[in-house]
């Protein structure tokens, strides 16, 4: 019925639809590997697939599901290829003429526009209309997160500071021992890593979009390489989101993020998610010496004691722990939720996070950390 | 082709790989044996990820032993660059060489060009791990903890892994006669670049099951009694399963603990010795307390 290649390439396509990035050459490697182990044994095919098509533990889970569904079509429904939008979901250019208005030209209009923008900066993002939200989305481009710095182990040349004996001596040797100018040096600096943990549970759903836009700014506008900001979503499970957000266009990045995160508007098990983060990523180096920003309202459904323990662990690992709570900036807010009360003793900064102005403040705090 | 490359290390089938690894004391499951088999047959680098202490580095050592090849190890760290991985010129020896030329010259002086040429002689070349592996090929090249290096270094590795050659401006190109078997390990402190992953076969090493871990302890530490090995592994697996520990012990820690107990002369697990040696198993104060409590409960039953 099926040619073997067709069968295997079909599996690759199903995997792609399930979110595993299977490229041409990976598929090619898969075919070659199956040729070595033989097509007869499903377990051998599975192992060949694990070795050639997967690149992370999440991929392995998906491969297992898809492979079983592919070979027993009776079981799970075959995944249909998801249609990936190739254009931004919508255009978010700032609307130049803000309100319909009376069409008065000149300075009056400009001042009105400026103040409307200023007002929008301080509005609660959860209470915006769709049009206002679109304008605000464009204003996220005005945030320019810079990474905090740490001292590096090495020195670099500088025009004052300590005397660089080695360089001075080498310069002098180059002149056959004639005394040369003194060289100076100072400690080099390196960007400090920033880690953002964004709560996407149900109680945060009206803020999740704005917070992810903020996270997107951190990923694309911050440094690349070792100091790059890393983003995770927490909720009922932990999802690594940095790669999805590393697209310059904010709307596309958010669509990609939406495809990756499985637990939008689910429950909150902050303590457990945090534990998974620390076990899988944090303790191995990602959180070590980093500035970790937790964005959550602290409505913890799980065990508050576990959350407290994990926050304490996080604070021991990280350089600085910042907690951003959307409700913090509102009148009459008291940190009474069990989750917040458990976490607060282990937090260095407790910030509001409901408007663009507060996000700008967060960017400042992180840069100075 | 294929037969003359990796000569003598072209395995017949997966079972043979598992058997020859087991002969060196490295016990592995079918999944891992298949990946190793594929890496050898397809001549692709092998990328191993997994919890610390599950035997990623040990696999490279076992492979070198079973294939009877030299093991060249490159430990990665933040800030490592190509000169630390490839080669360097031995500057002090070059200066000494010049001095020697100066001291021994006759009245006719030294031929400058000749002297300069003699400076860039292979004997002044310090081969760092990657170059050493290419020169000694066939060899096993272990690139350990590649996730600790920077992105730039990954790009450099990618280049070496796709061509298996290195060019030294003063000497020319060094090409491996036989591509070395490359094993990369990563602890996932950061996501590796996709381009590097695509070059490699991927395998996630998990903690072994009860029977297999007993087998590992028996084969790696034969001095430990069968009874003690089983008790130790049962305890460790239960501790791992509880999920309460900050750093669940890996296989390496299981081995350490079994050895520690056996050094103290224990042939069975008893509470006093276990409590005294808990430092071999867990490395956090909180974990130590938890393990002691868990031991109390387990022993009480």
mmCIF file of C-alpha atoms in Angstrom, chain B:
data_model
loop_
_atom_site.group_PDB
_atom_site.id
_atom_site.type_symbol
_atom_site.label_atom_id
_atom_site.label_comp_id
_atom_site.label_asym_id
_atom_site.label_seq_id
_atom_site.Cartn_x
_atom_site.Cartn_y
_atom_site.Cartn_z
ATOM 1 C CA UNK B 1 32.864 2.677 1.766
ATOM 2 C CA UNK B 2 32.390 2.750 5.485
ATOM 3 C CA UNK B 3 34.339 -0.428 6.039
ATOM 4 C CA UNK B 4 37.761 1.178 5.960
ATOM 5 C CA UNK B 5 36.648 4.168 8.029
ATOM 6 C CA UNK B 6 36.316 3.599 11.765
ATOM 7 C CA UNK B 7 38.085 0.382 10.926
ATOM 8 C CA UNK B 8 37.265 -2.347 13.361
ATOM 9 C CA UNK B 9 34.495 -0.314 14.881
ATOM 10 C CA UNK B 10 31.780 -0.995 12.400
ATOM 11 C CA UNK B 11 29.275 -2.851 14.534
ATOM 12 C CA UNK B 12 27.120 -5.594 13.101
ATOM 13 C CA UNK B 13 23.966 -4.825 14.994
ATOM 14 C CA UNK B 14 22.565 -3.100 18.053
ATOM 15 C CA UNK B 15 22.956 -6.107 20.323
ATOM 16 C CA UNK B 16 26.656 -6.244 19.536
ATOM 17 C CA UNK B 17 27.087 -2.616 20.606
ATOM 18 C CA UNK B 18 25.288 -3.273 23.880
ATOM 19 C CA UNK B 19 27.363 -6.378 24.500
ATOM 20 C CA UNK B 20 30.726 -4.728 23.851
ATOM 21 C CA UNK B 21 29.806 -1.742 26.028
ATOM 22 C CA UNK B 22 28.725 -4.125 28.779
ATOM 23 C CA UNK B 23 32.122 -5.811 28.551
ATOM 24 C CA UNK B 24 33.727 -2.542 29.699
ATOM 25 C CA UNK B 25 31.314 -2.274 32.605
ATOM 26 C CA UNK B 26 28.959 0.228 30.951
ATOM 27 C CA UNK B 27 25.442 -1.136 31.136
ATOM 28 C CA UNK B 28 23.059 0.517 28.713
ATOM 29 C CA UNK B 29 19.523 0.008 27.464
ATOM 30 C CA UNK B 30 18.377 -0.642 23.912
ATOM 31 C CA UNK B 31 17.615 3.005 23.227
ATOM 32 C CA UNK B 32 21.137 4.130 23.971
ATOM 33 C CA UNK B 33 22.697 1.143 22.203
ATOM 34 C CA UNK B 34 20.685 1.977 19.079
ATOM 35 C CA UNK B 35 21.865 5.570 19.076
ATOM 36 C CA UNK B 36 25.476 4.530 19.502
ATOM 37 C CA UNK B 37 25.049 1.992 16.724
ATOM 38 C CA UNK B 38 23.625 4.686 14.459
ATOM 39 C CA UNK B 39 26.378 7.153 15.364
ATOM 40 C CA UNK B 40 29.000 4.610 14.378
ATOM 41 C CA UNK B 41 27.254 3.535 11.187
ATOM 42 C CA UNK B 42 26.211 7.009 10.043
ATOM 43 C CA UNK B 43 29.409 8.694 11.299
ATOM 44 C CA UNK B 44 27.487 11.425 13.000
ATOM 45 C CA UNK B 45 28.390 13.143 16.274
ATOM 46 C CA UNK B 46 26.356 12.059 19.280
ATOM 47 C CA UNK B 47 24.703 14.669 21.489
ATOM 48 C CA UNK B 48 23.831 13.390 24.962
ATOM 49 C CA UNK B 49 21.617 15.339 27.304
ATOM 50 C CA UNK B 50 20.223 14.361 30.663
ATOM 51 C CA UNK B 51 20.371 14.811 34.407
ATOM 52 C CA UNK B 52 23.867 15.149 35.862
ATOM 53 C CA UNK B 53 25.278 11.801 36.935
ATOM 54 C CA UNK B 54 23.433 9.591 34.460
ATOM 55 C CA UNK B 55 26.581 8.491 32.672
ATOM 56 C CA UNK B 56 26.999 10.843 29.715
ATOM 57 C CA UNK B 57 30.727 11.294 30.116
ATOM 58 C CA UNK B 58 31.155 7.671 31.133
ATOM 59 C CA UNK B 59 29.696 6.589 27.796
ATOM 60 C CA UNK B 60 32.501 8.337 25.909
ATOM 61 C CA UNK B 61 35.043 6.667 28.159
ATOM 62 C CA UNK B 62 33.425 3.272 27.662
ATOM 63 C CA UNK B 63 33.323 3.788 23.899
ATOM 64 C CA UNK B 64 37.004 4.654 23.776
ATOM 65 C CA UNK B 65 37.770 1.552 25.794
ATOM 66 C CA UNK B 66 35.649 -0.856 23.805
ATOM 67 C CA UNK B 67 36.888 0.495 20.456
ATOM 68 C CA UNK B 68 40.432 0.629 21.803
ATOM 69 C CA UNK B 69 40.866 4.234 20.716
ATOM 70 C CA UNK B 70 42.460 7.191 22.495
ATOM 71 C CA UNK B 71 39.973 9.418 24.298
ATOM 72 C CA UNK B 72 40.529 13.141 23.768
ATOM 73 C CA UNK B 73 38.539 15.313 26.135
ATOM 74 C CA UNK B 74 37.617 18.947 25.677
ATOM 75 C CA UNK B 75 36.050 20.489 28.751
ATOM 76 C CA UNK B 76 33.995 23.534 27.789
ATOM 77 C CA UNK B 77 33.592 26.625 29.926
ATOM 78 C CA UNK B 78 32.290 30.117 29.533
ATOM 79 C CA UNK B 79 34.707 32.131 27.417
ATOM 80 C CA UNK B 80 36.503 29.173 25.806
ATOM 81 C CA UNK B 81 37.776 30.091 22.350
ATOM 82 C CA UNK B 82 39.310 28.425 19.345
ATOM 83 C CA UNK B 83 42.938 28.690 20.553
ATOM 84 C CA UNK B 84 42.057 26.694 23.660
ATOM 85 C CA UNK B 85 40.351 24.036 21.579
ATOM 86 C CA UNK B 86 42.584 23.902 18.517
ATOM 87 C CA UNK B 87 46.237 24.803 18.859
ATOM 88 C CA UNK B 88 48.661 27.365 20.165
ATOM 89 C CA UNK B 89 52.299 28.148 19.459
ATOM 90 C CA UNK B 90 54.706 27.455 22.276
ATOM 91 C CA UNK B 91 56.050 30.992 22.529
ATOM 92 C CA UNK B 92 58.676 30.504 25.271
ATOM 93 C CA UNK B 93 60.217 27.579 23.426
ATOM 94 C CA UNK B 94 60.290 29.577 20.208
ATOM 95 C CA UNK B 95 62.213 32.356 21.967
ATOM 96 C CA UNK B 96 64.599 29.825 23.463
ATOM 97 C CA UNK B 97 65.127 28.367 20.026
ATOM 98 C CA UNK B 98 66.016 31.801 18.639
ATOM 99 C CA UNK B 99 68.428 32.386 21.498
ATOM 100 C CA UNK B 100 70.057 29.041 20.825
ATOM 101 C CA UNK B 101 70.451 29.944 17.168
ATOM 102 C CA UNK B 102 72.016 33.261 18.165
ATOM 103 C CA UNK B 103 74.427 31.641 20.592
ATOM 104 C CA UNK B 104 75.612 28.965 18.203
ATOM 105 C CA UNK B 105 75.919 31.043 15.062
ATOM 106 C CA UNK B 106 79.251 31.187 13.378
ATOM 107 C CA UNK B 107 80.849 34.269 11.833
ATOM 108 C CA UNK B 108 78.617 34.058 8.791
ATOM 109 C CA UNK B 109 75.537 34.834 10.957
ATOM 110 C CA UNK B 110 72.134 33.232 10.803
ATOM 111 C CA UNK B 111 70.059 32.990 7.685
ATOM 112 C CA UNK B 112 67.048 35.074 8.730
ATOM 113 C CA UNK B 113 64.577 33.352 6.491
ATOM 114 C CA UNK B 114 65.766 29.928 7.564
ATOM 115 C CA UNK B 115 65.518 30.902 11.226
ATOM 116 C CA UNK B 116 62.022 32.237 10.815
ATOM 117 C CA UNK B 117 60.912 29.101 9.045
ATOM 118 C CA UNK B 118 62.290 26.912 11.761
ATOM 119 C CA UNK B 119 60.142 28.788 14.293
ATOM 120 C CA UNK B 120 56.905 27.452 12.875
ATOM 121 C CA UNK B 121 57.878 23.858 13.075
ATOM 122 C CA UNK B 122 55.362 21.266 14.230
ATOM 123 C CA UNK B 123 57.499 20.695 17.312
ATOM 124 C CA UNK B 124 56.557 24.158 18.611
ATOM 125 C CA UNK B 125 52.885 23.494 17.997
ATOM 126 C CA UNK B 126 50.819 22.795 21.087
ATOM 127 C CA UNK B 127 47.946 20.638 19.892
ATOM 128 C CA UNK B 128 44.813 21.346 21.927
ATOM 129 C CA UNK B 129 42.069 18.694 22.148
ATOM 130 C CA UNK B 130 40.294 19.161 18.810
ATOM 131 C CA UNK B 131 43.506 19.210 16.787
ATOM 132 C CA UNK B 132 44.866 16.329 18.851
ATOM 133 C CA UNK B 133 41.777 14.272 18.068
ATOM 134 C CA UNK B 134 42.124 14.982 14.349
ATOM 135 C CA UNK B 135 45.818 14.081 14.405
ATOM 136 C CA UNK B 136 45.340 10.890 16.395
ATOM 137 C CA UNK B 137 42.312 9.745 14.404
ATOM 138 C CA UNK B 138 40.685 7.322 14.726
ATOM 139 C CA UNK B 139 39.913 8.623 18.200
ATOM 140 C CA UNK B 140 36.992 9.419 20.450
ATOM 141 C CA UNK B 141 36.564 13.150 20.966
ATOM 142 C CA UNK B 142 34.539 14.048 24.042
ATOM 143 C CA UNK B 143 33.243 17.631 24.051
ATOM 144 C CA UNK B 144 32.047 17.847 27.634
ATOM 145 C CA UNK B 145 29.352 20.259 28.833
ATOM 146 C CA UNK B 146 29.107 22.092 25.554
ATOM 147 C CA UNK B 147 26.206 24.141 26.966
ATOM 148 C CA UNK B 148 28.694 26.050 29.100
ATOM 149 C CA UNK B 149 30.544 27.484 26.095
ATOM 150 C CA UNK B 150 29.377 30.563 24.191
ATOM 151 C CA UNK B 151 27.442 30.718 20.940
ATOM 152 C CA UNK B 152 30.580 31.674 19.000
ATOM 153 C CA UNK B 153 32.301 28.540 20.162
ATOM 154 C CA UNK B 154 29.340 26.470 19.036
ATOM 155 C CA UNK B 155 29.682 27.956 15.565
ATOM 156 C CA UNK B 156 33.344 27.024 15.570
ATOM 157 C CA UNK B 157 32.567 23.456 16.659
ATOM 158 C CA UNK B 158 29.982 23.217 13.934
ATOM 159 C CA UNK B 159 32.642 24.018 11.364
ATOM 160 C CA UNK B 160 35.041 21.406 12.683
ATOM 161 C CA UNK B 161 32.307 18.777 12.964
ATOM 162 C CA UNK B 162 31.200 19.229 9.377
ATOM 163 C CA UNK B 163 34.631 19.092 7.750
ATOM 164 C CA UNK B 164 36.846 17.278 10.280
ATOM 165 C CA UNK B 165 39.699 19.519 9.248
ATOM 166 C CA UNK B 166 41.527 22.497 10.668
ATOM 167 C CA UNK B 167 43.752 24.929 8.879
ATOM 168 C CA UNK B 168 46.853 26.380 10.501
ATOM 169 C CA UNK B 169 48.112 29.345 8.453
ATOM 170 C CA UNK B 170 51.800 28.573 9.013
ATOM 171 C CA UNK B 171 51.578 24.831 8.418
ATOM 172 C CA UNK B 172 48.602 24.109 6.210
ATOM 173 C CA UNK B 173 45.496 22.028 6.668
ATOM 174 C CA UNK B 174 45.272 19.142 9.083
ATOM 175 C CA UNK B 175 42.640 16.657 8.043
ATOM 176 C CA UNK B 176 41.616 13.588 9.989
ATOM 177 C CA UNK B 177 42.431 10.400 8.107
ATOM 178 C CA UNK B 178 39.397 8.867 9.755
ATOM 179 C CA UNK B 179 36.703 11.119 11.231
ATOM 180 C CA UNK B 180 36.858 10.842 15.009
ATOM 181 C CA UNK B 181 33.825 9.583 16.881
ATOM 182 C CA UNK B 182 32.501 12.721 18.582
ATOM 183 C CA UNK B 183 30.445 12.667 21.768
ATOM 184 C CA UNK B 184 28.995 15.971 22.990
ATOM 185 C CA UNK B 185 27.389 16.232 26.398
ATOM 186 C CA UNK B 186 25.117 18.957 27.672
ATOM 187 C CA UNK B 187 23.426 19.621 30.991
ATOM 188 C CA UNK B 188 20.898 21.929 29.363
ATOM 189 C CA UNK B 189 21.845 25.064 31.237
ATOM 190 C CA UNK B 190 20.886 26.755 28.003
ATOM 191 C CA UNK B 191 19.383 25.699 24.704
ATOM 192 C CA UNK B 192 22.013 24.723 22.150
ATOM 193 C CA UNK B 193 21.873 26.184 18.707
ATOM 194 C CA UNK B 194 19.678 24.278 16.311
ATOM 195 C CA UNK B 195 22.396 24.111 13.665
ATOM 196 C CA UNK B 196 24.650 22.187 16.037
ATOM 197 C CA UNK B 197 21.824 19.879 17.114
ATOM 198 C CA UNK B 198 20.978 19.105 13.520
ATOM 199 C CA UNK B 199 24.505 17.827 12.910
ATOM 200 C CA UNK B 200 24.180 15.382 15.772
ATOM 201 C CA UNK B 201 22.179 12.362 16.777
ATOM 202 C CA UNK B 202 20.259 13.241 19.903
ATOM 203 C CA UNK B 203 19.770 11.154 22.988
ATOM 204 C CA UNK B 204 18.259 11.977 26.354
ATOM 205 C CA UNK B 205 19.738 9.761 29.067
ATOM 206 C CA UNK B 206 17.242 9.060 31.827
ATOM 207 C CA UNK B 207 17.744 7.526 35.215
ATOM 208 C CA UNK B 208 17.849 3.734 34.792
ATOM 209 C CA UNK B 209 15.211 1.365 36.129
ATOM 210 C CA UNK B 210 15.703 -0.737 39.253
ATOM 211 C CA UNK B 211 17.101 -3.880 37.616
ATOM 212 C CA UNK B 212 19.438 -1.943 35.350
ATOM 213 C CA UNK B 213 20.773 0.242 38.111
ATOM 214 C CA UNK B 214 21.492 -2.825 40.258
ATOM 215 C CA UNK B 215 23.293 -4.247 37.256
ATOM 216 C CA UNK B 216 25.311 -1.014 36.904
ATOM 217 C CA UNK B 217 26.314 -1.037 40.558
ATOM 218 C CA UNK B 218 27.270 -4.716 40.373
ATOM 219 C CA UNK B 219 29.369 -4.170 37.271
ATOM 220 C CA UNK B 220 31.029 -0.905 38.325
ATOM 221 C CA UNK B 221 31.617 -1.808 41.950
ATOM 222 C CA UNK B 222 32.019 -5.590 42.154
ATOM 223 C CA UNK B 223 33.207 -5.348 45.755
ATOM 224 C CA UNK B 224 29.682 -4.359 46.868
ATOM 225 C CA UNK B 225 27.638 -7.346 47.960
ATOM 226 C CA UNK B 226 24.549 -8.261 45.934
ATOM 227 C CA UNK B 227 22.300 -7.716 48.922
ATOM 228 C CA UNK B 228 23.732 -4.254 49.645
ATOM 229 C CA UNK B 229 23.566 -3.228 45.973
ATOM 230 C CA UNK B 230 19.885 -4.072 45.772
ATOM 231 C CA UNK B 231 19.083 -2.268 49.035
ATOM 232 C CA UNK B 232 21.035 0.817 48.024
ATOM 233 C CA UNK B 233 19.409 1.041 44.610
ATOM 234 C CA UNK B 234 15.916 0.456 46.023
ATOM 235 C CA UNK B 235 16.455 3.269 48.523
ATOM 236 C CA UNK B 236 17.861 5.649 45.928
ATOM 237 C CA UNK B 237 15.060 4.968 43.483
ATOM 238 C CA UNK B 238 12.458 5.585 46.148
ATOM 239 C CA UNK B 239 14.163 8.866 47.075
ATOM 240 C CA UNK B 240 14.170 9.907 43.416
ATOM 241 C CA UNK B 241 10.522 8.994 43.038
ATOM 242 C CA UNK B 242 9.429 11.024 46.080
ATOM 243 C CA UNK B 243 10.450 14.178 44.297
ATOM 244 C CA UNK B 244 11.118 16.043 47.513
ATOM 245 C CA UNK B 245 14.854 16.419 47.025
ATOM 246 C CA UNK B 246 16.536 19.544 45.708
ATOM 247 C CA UNK B 247 18.992 17.438 43.722
ATOM 248 C CA UNK B 248 17.874 13.839 43.270
ATOM 249 C CA UNK B 249 20.933 11.573 43.269
ATOM 250 C CA UNK B 250 22.206 10.348 39.903
ATOM 251 C CA UNK B 251 23.737 6.976 39.127
ATOM 252 C CA UNK B 252 27.170 8.362 39.979
ATOM 253 C CA UNK B 253 25.943 9.194 43.480
ATOM 254 C CA UNK B 254 24.378 5.744 43.860
ATOM 255 C CA UNK B 255 27.758 4.259 43.031
ATOM 256 C CA UNK B 256 29.548 6.583 45.446
ATOM 257 C CA UNK B 257 27.172 5.654 48.217
ATOM 258 C CA UNK B 258 27.422 1.913 47.589
ATOM 259 C CA UNK B 259 31.210 2.174 47.549
ATOM 260 C CA UNK B 260 31.250 4.287 50.720
ATOM 261 C CA UNK B 261 29.085 1.736 52.533
ATOM 262 C CA UNK B 262 31.234 -1.089 51.345
ATOM 263 C CA UNK B 263 34.437 0.681 52.461
ATOM 264 C CA UNK B 264 32.925 0.887 55.942
ATOM 265 C CA UNK B 265 32.476 -2.878 55.807
ATOM 266 C CA UNK B 266 28.692 -2.918 55.507
ATOM 267 C CA UNK B 267 27.198 -5.895 53.756
ATOM 268 C CA UNK B 268 23.648 -4.751 54.435
ATOM 269 C CA UNK B 269 22.079 -1.345 54.796
ATOM 270 C CA UNK B 270 21.682 -0.311 58.428
ATOM 271 C CA UNK B 271 20.510 3.013 59.725
ATOM 272 C CA UNK B 272 23.687 4.110 61.513
ATOM 273 C CA UNK B 273 26.070 3.539 58.597
ATOM 274 C CA UNK B 274 23.564 4.885 56.125
ATOM 275 C CA UNK B 275 23.136 8.105 58.100
ATOM 276 C CA UNK B 276 26.903 8.488 58.430
ATOM 277 C CA UNK B 277 27.511 8.146 54.686
ATOM 278 C CA UNK B 278 24.583 10.194 53.428
ATOM 279 C CA UNK B 279 27.019 12.869 52.258
ATOM 280 C CA UNK B 280 28.053 10.591 49.409
ATOM 281 C CA UNK B 281 24.488 10.588 48.142
ATOM 282 C CA UNK B 282 23.140 14.122 48.486
ATOM 283 C CA UNK B 283 24.935 17.439 48.524
ATOM 284 C CA UNK B 284 22.474 19.799 50.202
ATOM 285 C CA UNK B 285 21.888 20.136 53.917
ATOM 286 C CA UNK B 286 18.093 20.078 53.450
ATOM 287 C CA UNK B 287 18.355 16.952 51.304
ATOM 288 C CA UNK B 288 20.512 15.273 53.929
ATOM 289 C CA UNK B 289 17.827 15.844 56.557
ATOM 290 C CA UNK B 290 15.119 14.555 54.244
ATOM 291 C CA UNK B 291 17.075 11.432 53.375
ATOM 292 C CA UNK B 292 17.661 10.690 57.060
ATOM 293 C CA UNK B 293 13.944 11.013 57.776
ATOM 294 C CA UNK B 294 13.085 8.828 54.791
ATOM 295 C CA UNK B 295 15.617 6.224 55.946
ATOM 296 C CA UNK B 296 14.026 6.235 59.396
ATOM 297 C CA UNK B 297 10.652 5.500 57.833
ATOM 298 C CA UNK B 298 11.969 2.827 55.485
ATOM 299 C CA UNK B 299 13.948 1.039 58.158
ATOM 300 C CA UNK B 300 11.050 1.125 60.580
ATOM 301 C CA UNK B 301 8.896 -0.937 58.217
#
